[in-house]
mmCIF file of C-alpha atoms in Angstrom:
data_model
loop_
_atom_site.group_PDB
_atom_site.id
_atom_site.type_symbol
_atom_site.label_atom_id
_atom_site.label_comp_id
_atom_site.label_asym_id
_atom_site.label_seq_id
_atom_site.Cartn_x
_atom_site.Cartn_y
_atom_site.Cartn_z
ATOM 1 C CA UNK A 572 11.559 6.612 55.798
ATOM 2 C CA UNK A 573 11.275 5.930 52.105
ATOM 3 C CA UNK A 574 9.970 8.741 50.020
ATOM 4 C CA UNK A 575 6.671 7.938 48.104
ATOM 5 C CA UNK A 576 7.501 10.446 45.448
ATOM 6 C CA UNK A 577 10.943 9.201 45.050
ATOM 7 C CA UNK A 578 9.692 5.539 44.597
ATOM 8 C CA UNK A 579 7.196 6.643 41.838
ATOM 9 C CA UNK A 580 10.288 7.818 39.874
ATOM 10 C CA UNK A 581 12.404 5.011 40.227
ATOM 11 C CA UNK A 582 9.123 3.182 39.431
ATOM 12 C CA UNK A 583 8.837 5.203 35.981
ATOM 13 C CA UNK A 584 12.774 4.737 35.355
ATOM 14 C CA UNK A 585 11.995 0.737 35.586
ATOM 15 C CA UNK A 586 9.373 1.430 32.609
ATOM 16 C CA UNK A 587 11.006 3.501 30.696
ATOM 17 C CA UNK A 588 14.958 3.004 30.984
ATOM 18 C CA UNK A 589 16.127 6.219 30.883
ATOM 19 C CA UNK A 590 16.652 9.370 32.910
ATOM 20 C CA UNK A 591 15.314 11.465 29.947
ATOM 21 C CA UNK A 592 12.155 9.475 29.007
ATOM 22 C CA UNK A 593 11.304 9.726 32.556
ATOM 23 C CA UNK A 594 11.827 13.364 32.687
ATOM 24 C CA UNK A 595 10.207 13.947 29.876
ATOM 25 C CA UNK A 596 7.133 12.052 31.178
ATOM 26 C CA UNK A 597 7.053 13.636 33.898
ATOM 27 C CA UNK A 598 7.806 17.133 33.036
ATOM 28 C CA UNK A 599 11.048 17.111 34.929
ATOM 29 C CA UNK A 600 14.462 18.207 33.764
ATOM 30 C CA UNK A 601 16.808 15.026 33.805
ATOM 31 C CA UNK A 602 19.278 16.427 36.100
ATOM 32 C CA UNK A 603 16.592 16.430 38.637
ATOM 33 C CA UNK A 604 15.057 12.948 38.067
ATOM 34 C CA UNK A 605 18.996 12.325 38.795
ATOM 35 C CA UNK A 606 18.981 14.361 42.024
ATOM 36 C CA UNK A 607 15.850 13.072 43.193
ATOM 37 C CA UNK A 608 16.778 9.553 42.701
ATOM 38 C CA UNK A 609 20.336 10.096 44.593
ATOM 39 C CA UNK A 610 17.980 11.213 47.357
ATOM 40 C CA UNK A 611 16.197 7.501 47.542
ATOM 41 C CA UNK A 612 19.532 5.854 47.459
ATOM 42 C CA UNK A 613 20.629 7.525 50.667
ATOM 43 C CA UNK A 614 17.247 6.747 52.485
ATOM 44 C CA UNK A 615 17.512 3.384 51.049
ATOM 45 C CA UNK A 616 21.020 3.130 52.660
ATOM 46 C CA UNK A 617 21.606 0.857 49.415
ATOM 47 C CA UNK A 618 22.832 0.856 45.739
ATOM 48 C CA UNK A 619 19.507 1.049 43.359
ATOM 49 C CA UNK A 620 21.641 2.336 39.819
ATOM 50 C CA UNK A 621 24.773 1.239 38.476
ATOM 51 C CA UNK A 622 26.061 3.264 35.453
ATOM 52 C CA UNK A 623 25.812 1.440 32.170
ATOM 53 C CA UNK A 624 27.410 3.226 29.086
ATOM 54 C CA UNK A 625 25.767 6.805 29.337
ATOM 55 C CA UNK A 626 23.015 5.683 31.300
ATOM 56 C CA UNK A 627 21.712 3.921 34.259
ATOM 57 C CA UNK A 628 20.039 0.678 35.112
ATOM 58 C CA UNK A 629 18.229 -1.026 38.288
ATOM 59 C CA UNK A 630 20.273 -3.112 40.654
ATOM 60 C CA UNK A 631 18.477 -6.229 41.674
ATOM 61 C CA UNK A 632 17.618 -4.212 45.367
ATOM 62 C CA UNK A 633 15.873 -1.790 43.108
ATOM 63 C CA UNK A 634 14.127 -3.741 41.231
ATOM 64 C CA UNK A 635 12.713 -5.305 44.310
ATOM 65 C CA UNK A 636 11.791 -2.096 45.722
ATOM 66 C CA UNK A 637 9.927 -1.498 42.204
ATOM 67 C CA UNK A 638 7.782 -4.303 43.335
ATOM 68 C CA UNK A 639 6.906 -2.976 46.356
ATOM 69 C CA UNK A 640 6.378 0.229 45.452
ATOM 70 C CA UNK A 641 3.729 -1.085 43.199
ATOM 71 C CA UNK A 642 2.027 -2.066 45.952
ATOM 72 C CA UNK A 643 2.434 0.651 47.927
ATOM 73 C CA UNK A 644 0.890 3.616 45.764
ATOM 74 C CA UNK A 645 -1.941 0.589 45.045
ATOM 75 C CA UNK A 646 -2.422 1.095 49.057
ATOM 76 C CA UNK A 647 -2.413 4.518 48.794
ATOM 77 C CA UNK A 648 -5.419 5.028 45.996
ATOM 78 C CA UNK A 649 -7.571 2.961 48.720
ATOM 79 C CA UNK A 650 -6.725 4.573 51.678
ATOM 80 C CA UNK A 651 -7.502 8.342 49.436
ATOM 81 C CA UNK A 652 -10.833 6.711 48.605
ATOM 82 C CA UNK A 653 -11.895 5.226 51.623
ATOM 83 C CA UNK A 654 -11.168 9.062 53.301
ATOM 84 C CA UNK A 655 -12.646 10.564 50.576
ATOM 85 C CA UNK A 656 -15.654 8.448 51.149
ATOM 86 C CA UNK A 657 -16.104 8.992 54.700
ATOM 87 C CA UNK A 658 -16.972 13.086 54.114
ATOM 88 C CA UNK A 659 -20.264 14.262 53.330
ATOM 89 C CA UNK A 660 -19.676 16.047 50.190
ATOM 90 C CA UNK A 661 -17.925 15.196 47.005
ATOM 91 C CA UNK A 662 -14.942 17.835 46.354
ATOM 92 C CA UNK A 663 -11.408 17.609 45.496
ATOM 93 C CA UNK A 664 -9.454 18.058 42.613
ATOM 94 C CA UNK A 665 -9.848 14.969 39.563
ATOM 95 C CA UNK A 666 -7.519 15.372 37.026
ATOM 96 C CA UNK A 667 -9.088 13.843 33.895
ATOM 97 C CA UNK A 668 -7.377 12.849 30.283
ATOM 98 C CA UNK A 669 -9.548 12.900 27.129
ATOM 99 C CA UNK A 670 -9.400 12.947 23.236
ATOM 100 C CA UNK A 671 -10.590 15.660 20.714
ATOM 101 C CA UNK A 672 -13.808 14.197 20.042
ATOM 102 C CA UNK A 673 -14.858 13.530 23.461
ATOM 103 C CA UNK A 674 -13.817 16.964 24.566
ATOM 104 C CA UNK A 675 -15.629 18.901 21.454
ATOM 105 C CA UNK A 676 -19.174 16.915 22.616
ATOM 106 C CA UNK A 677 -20.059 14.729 26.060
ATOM 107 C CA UNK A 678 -16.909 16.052 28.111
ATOM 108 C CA UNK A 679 -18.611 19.863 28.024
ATOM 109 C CA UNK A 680 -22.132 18.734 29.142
ATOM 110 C CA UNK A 681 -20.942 16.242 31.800
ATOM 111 C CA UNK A 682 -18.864 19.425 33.486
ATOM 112 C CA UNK A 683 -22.063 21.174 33.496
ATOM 113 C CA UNK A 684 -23.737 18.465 35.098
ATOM 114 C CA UNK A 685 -21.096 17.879 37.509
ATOM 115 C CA UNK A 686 -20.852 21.621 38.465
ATOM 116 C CA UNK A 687 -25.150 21.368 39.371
ATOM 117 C CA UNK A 688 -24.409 18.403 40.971
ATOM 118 C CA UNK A 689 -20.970 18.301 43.423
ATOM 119 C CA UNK A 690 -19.647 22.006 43.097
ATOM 120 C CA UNK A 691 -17.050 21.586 45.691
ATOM 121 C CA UNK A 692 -15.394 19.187 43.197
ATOM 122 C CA UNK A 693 -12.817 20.989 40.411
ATOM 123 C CA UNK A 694 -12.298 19.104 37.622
ATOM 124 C CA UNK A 695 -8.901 19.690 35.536
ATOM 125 C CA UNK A 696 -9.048 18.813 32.070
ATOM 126 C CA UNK A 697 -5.500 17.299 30.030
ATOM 127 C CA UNK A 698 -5.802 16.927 26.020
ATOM 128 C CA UNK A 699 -3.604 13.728 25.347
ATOM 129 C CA UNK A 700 -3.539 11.113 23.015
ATOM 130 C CA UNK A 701 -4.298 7.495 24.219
ATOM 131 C CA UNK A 702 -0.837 6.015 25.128
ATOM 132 C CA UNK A 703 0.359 9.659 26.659
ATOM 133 C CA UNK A 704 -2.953 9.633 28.696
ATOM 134 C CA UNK A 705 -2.391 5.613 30.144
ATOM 135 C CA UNK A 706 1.238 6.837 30.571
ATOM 136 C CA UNK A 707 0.285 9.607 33.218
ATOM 137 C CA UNK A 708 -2.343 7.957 34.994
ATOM 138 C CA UNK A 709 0.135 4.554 35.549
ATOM 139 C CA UNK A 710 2.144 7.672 36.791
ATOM 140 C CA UNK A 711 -0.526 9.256 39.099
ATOM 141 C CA UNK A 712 -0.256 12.257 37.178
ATOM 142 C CA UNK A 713 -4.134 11.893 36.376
ATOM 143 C CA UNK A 714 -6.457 10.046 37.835
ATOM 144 C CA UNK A 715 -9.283 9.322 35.077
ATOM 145 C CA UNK A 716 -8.810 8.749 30.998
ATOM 146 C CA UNK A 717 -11.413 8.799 28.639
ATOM 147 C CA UNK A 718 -10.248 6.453 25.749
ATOM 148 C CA UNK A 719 -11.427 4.787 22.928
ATOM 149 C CA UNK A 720 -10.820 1.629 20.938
ATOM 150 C CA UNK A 721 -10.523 1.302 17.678
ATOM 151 C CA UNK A 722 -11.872 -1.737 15.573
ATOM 152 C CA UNK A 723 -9.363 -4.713 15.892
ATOM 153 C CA UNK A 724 -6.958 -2.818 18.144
ATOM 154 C CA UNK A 725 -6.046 -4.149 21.477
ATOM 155 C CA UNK A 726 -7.309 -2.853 24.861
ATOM 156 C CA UNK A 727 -5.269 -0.299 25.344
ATOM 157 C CA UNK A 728 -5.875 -0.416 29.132
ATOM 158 C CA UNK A 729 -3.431 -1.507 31.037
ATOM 159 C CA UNK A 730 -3.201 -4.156 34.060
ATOM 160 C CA UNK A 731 -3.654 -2.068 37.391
ATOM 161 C CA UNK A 732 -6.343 -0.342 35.614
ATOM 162 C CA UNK A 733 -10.335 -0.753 35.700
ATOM 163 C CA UNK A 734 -12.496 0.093 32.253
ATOM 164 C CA UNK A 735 -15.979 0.938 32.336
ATOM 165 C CA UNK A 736 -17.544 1.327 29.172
ATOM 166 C CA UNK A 737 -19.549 4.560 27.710
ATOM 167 C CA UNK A 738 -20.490 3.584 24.509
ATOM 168 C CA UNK A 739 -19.826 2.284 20.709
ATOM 169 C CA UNK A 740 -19.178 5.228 18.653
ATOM 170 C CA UNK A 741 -20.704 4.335 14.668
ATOM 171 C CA UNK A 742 -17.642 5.747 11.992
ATOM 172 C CA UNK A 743 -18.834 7.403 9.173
ATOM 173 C CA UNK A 744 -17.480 8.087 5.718
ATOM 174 C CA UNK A 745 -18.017 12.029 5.796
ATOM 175 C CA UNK A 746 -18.062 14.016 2.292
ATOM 176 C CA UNK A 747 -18.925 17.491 0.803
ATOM 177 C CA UNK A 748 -22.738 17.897 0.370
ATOM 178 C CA UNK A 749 -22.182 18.365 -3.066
ATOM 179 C CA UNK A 750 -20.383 15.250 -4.042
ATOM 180 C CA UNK A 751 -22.087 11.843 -5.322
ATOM 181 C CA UNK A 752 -22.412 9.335 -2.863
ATOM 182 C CA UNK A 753 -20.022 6.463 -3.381
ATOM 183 C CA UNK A 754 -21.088 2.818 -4.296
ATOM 184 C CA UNK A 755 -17.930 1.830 -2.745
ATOM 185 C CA UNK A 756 -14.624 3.100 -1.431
ATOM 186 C CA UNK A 757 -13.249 1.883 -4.822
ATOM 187 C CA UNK A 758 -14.977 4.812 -6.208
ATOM 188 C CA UNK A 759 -13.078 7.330 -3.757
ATOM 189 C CA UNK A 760 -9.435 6.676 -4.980
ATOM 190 C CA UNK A 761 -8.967 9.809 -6.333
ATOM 191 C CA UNK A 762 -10.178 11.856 -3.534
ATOM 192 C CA UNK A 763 -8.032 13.437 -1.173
ATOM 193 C CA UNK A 764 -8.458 12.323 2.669
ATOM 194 C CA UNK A 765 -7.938 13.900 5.654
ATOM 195 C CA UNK A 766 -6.814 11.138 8.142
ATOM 196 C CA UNK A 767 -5.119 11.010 11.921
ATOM 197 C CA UNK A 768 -1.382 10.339 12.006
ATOM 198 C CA UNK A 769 -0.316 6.877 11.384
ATOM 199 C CA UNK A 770 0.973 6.419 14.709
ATOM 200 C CA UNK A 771 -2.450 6.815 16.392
ATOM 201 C CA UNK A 772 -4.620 3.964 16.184
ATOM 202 C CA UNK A 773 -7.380 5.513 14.567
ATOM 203 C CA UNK A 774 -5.004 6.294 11.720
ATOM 204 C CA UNK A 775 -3.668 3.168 11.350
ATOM 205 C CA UNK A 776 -7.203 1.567 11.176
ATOM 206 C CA UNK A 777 -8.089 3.823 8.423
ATOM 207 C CA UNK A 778 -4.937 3.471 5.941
ATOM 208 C CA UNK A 779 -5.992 -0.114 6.910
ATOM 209 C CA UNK A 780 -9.404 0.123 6.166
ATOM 210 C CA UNK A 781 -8.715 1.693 2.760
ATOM 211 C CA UNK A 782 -6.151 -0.627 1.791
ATOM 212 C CA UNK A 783 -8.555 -3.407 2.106
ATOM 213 C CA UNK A 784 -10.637 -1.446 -0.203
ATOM 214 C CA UNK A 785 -8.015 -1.077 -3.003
ATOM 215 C CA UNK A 786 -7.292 2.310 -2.249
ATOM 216 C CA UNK A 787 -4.014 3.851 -1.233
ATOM 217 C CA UNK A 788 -5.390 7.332 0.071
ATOM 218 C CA UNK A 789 -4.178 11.014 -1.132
ATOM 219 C CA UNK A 790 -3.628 12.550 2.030
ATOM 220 C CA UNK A 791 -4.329 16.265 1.855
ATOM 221 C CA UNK A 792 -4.033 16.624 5.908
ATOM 222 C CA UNK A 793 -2.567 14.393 8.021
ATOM 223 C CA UNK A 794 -3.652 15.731 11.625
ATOM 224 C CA UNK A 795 -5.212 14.662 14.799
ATOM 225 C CA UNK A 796 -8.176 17.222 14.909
ATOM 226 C CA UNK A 797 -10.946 16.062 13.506
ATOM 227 C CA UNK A 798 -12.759 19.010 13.829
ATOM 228 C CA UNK A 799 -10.028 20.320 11.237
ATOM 229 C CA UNK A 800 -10.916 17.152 9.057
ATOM 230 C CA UNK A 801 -14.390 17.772 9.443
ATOM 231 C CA UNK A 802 -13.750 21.579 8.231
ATOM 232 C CA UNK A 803 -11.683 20.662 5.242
ATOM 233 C CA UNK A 804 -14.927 17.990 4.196
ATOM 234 C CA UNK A 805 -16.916 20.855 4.746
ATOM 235 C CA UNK A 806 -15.591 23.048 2.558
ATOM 236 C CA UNK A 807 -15.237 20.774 -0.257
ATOM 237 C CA UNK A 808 -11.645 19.804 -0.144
ATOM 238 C CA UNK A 809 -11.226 16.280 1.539
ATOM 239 C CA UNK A 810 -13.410 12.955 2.729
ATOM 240 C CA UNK A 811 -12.561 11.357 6.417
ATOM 241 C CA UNK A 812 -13.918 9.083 8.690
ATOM 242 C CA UNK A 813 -15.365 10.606 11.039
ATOM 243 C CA UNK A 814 -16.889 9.669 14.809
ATOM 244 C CA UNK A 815 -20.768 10.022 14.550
ATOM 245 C CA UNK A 816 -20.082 11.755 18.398
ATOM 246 C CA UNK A 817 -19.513 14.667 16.048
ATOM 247 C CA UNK A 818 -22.863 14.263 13.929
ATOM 248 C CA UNK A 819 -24.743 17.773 14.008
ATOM 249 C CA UNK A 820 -23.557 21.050 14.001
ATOM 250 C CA UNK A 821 -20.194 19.426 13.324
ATOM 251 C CA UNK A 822 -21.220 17.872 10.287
ATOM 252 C CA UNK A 823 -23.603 20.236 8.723
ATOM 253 C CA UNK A 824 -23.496 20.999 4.998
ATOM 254 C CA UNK A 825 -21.782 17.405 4.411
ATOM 255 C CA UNK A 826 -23.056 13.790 3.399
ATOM 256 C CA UNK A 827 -22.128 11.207 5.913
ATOM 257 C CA UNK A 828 -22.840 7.293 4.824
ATOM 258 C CA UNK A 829 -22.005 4.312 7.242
ATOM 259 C CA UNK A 830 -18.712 2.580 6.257
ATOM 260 C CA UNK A 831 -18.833 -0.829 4.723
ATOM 261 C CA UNK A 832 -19.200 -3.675 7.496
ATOM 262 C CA UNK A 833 -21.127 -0.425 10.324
ATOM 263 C CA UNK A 834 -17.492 -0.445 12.007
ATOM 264 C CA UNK A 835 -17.588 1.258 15.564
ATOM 265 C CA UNK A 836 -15.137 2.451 18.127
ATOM 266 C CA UNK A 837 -15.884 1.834 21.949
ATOM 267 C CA UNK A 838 -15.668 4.729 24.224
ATOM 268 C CA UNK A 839 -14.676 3.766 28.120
ATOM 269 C CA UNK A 840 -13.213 5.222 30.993
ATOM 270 C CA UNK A 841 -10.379 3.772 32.737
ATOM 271 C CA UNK A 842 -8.807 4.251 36.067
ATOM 272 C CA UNK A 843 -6.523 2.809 38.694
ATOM 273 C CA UNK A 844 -8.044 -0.025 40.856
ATOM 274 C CA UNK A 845 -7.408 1.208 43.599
ATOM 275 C CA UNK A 846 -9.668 4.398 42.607
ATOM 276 C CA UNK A 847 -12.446 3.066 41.130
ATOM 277 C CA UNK A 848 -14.520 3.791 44.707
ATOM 278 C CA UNK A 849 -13.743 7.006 45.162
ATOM 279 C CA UNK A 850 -16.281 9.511 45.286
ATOM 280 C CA UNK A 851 -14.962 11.876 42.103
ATOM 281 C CA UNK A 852 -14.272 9.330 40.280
ATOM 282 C CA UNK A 853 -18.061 8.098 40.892
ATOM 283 C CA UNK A 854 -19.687 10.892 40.198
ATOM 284 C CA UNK A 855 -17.615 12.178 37.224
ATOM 285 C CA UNK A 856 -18.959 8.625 35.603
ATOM 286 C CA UNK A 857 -22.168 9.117 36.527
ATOM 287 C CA UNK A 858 -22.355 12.562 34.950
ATOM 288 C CA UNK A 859 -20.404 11.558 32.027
ATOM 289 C CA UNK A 860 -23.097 8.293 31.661
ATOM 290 C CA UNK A 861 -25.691 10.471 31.466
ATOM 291 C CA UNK A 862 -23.775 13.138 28.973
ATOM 292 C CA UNK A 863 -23.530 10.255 27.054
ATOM 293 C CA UNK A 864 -27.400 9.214 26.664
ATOM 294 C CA UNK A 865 -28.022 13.097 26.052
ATOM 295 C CA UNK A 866 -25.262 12.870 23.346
ATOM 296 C CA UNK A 867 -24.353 9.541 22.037
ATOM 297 C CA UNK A 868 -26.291 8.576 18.463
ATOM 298 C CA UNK A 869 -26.821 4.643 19.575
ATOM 299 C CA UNK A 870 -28.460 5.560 22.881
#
């Protein structure tokens, strides 16, 4: 009998290529990624790696079992729900993926709905960004993400995967109280920014955003916490874009203007298909829905 576990990583070592990138992943040392793979070779009663330089790659029996194994965890998900579904209570364990903004405003309230709700169902919380979030859940290693998109960016959700949307998420230009408001980014080339990295999407769109503009930005603090951007606007020494999620007590004793063109970001959960009936993941939406209409500015 073929080990389910065992498939999943030769499954990841088809995506990523490497022993180390799955370990890594995974949170596994290589050497047992190695071990475990071995394993499946010997139940397979086949070659599935062939060494090639210092690494590895998929015979073609492997890559057929990749296939199948595709199918086979898809199986899986539906059998979990359907059994799920056929108790009388909600409970469990769902292992949810979010962002900083999401976690700092909705994600809190929908717990405490959840809790009043289903409290035989545990809820276990991963900060990640987007493509380390859609990474573990193609691995099983959580079974909701809540993402966002970014104007102009591609869906970032994968196929296998079902989106539901939250929400559209109005970005502000957010400044120190004290500070003139702008007729146009033109007049904000001198300032000093606080931005996300350029490899998240979010930070990409901005540097774009501003280059459009005219304006190659002064980056005082290049970080992915915009509570920590929100801080240094707050005390005078930057401007950032910032979510209106975080409108409030998050932006209090700042000016925050819409940016030119009332660009938004849409909020959405995603999960496997073969999850989207299960009973956690039903009511975690549901409670996060209504979290939403209690928090969100456009609802």
């Amino acid at each position: 009998m073929l080990n389910v576990h065992r498939l999943t990583l030769l499954r990841e070592l088809s995506r990523r290529g490497t022993l180390s990138e799955v370990a890594r992943v995974l949170n596994y040392s290589p050497s047992a990624v190695s071990h475990q793979l071995s394993q499946l070779e010997k139940e397979a009663g086949v070659p599935l790696l062939e060494p090639v330089g210092r690494g590895v790659k998929l015979t073609d029996a492997a890559r057929q079992l990749v296939t199948r194994t595709d199918e086979v965890l898809a199986v899986l998900d539906r059998a979990e729900a359907e059994l799920a579904a056929s108790t009388p209570t909600v409970s469990g364990v769902l292992r949810v993926t979010s962002f900083h903004s999401a976690l700092a405003s909705i994600l809190p309230t929908a717990l405490t709905l959840l809790s009043a709700r289903h409290p035989d169902l545990r809820v276990e919380v991963f900060h990640r960004e987007i493509g380390a979030a859609f990474d573990g859940l193609a691995a099983h290693l959580y079974d909701l993400v809540i993402g966002d998109q970014w104007p102009d960016e591609p869906d970032p959700v994968r196929p296998g995967m079902e989106r539901q949307e939250l929400f559209s998420d109005p970005l502000l230009l957010a400044m120190p109280a004290d500070w003139p408001e702008p007729a146009s980014l033109a007049d904000l080339a001198d300032a000093q920014w606080a931005v996300d990295p350029e490899y998240l999407p979010g930070g990409q769109w901005v540097r774009r955003m501003l280059g459009d503009a005219g304006v190659v930005p002064k980056v005082l603090c290049d970080t992915d916490d915009p509570l920590l951007q929100v801080h240094l606007v707050r005390t005078g020494h930057a401007v950032a874009v910032i979510p209106s999620l975080l409108m409030g007590p998050f932006l209090d004793q700042t000016r925050a203007q819409v940016l030119p063109g009332e660009p938004v970001r849409r909020l959405f959960t995603a999960v496997r298909d073969g999850q989207t009936g299960h009973p956690a993941v039903r009511a975690f939406r549901a409670a996060l829905a209504s979290a939403a209409r209690r928090e969100s500015p456009d609802l």
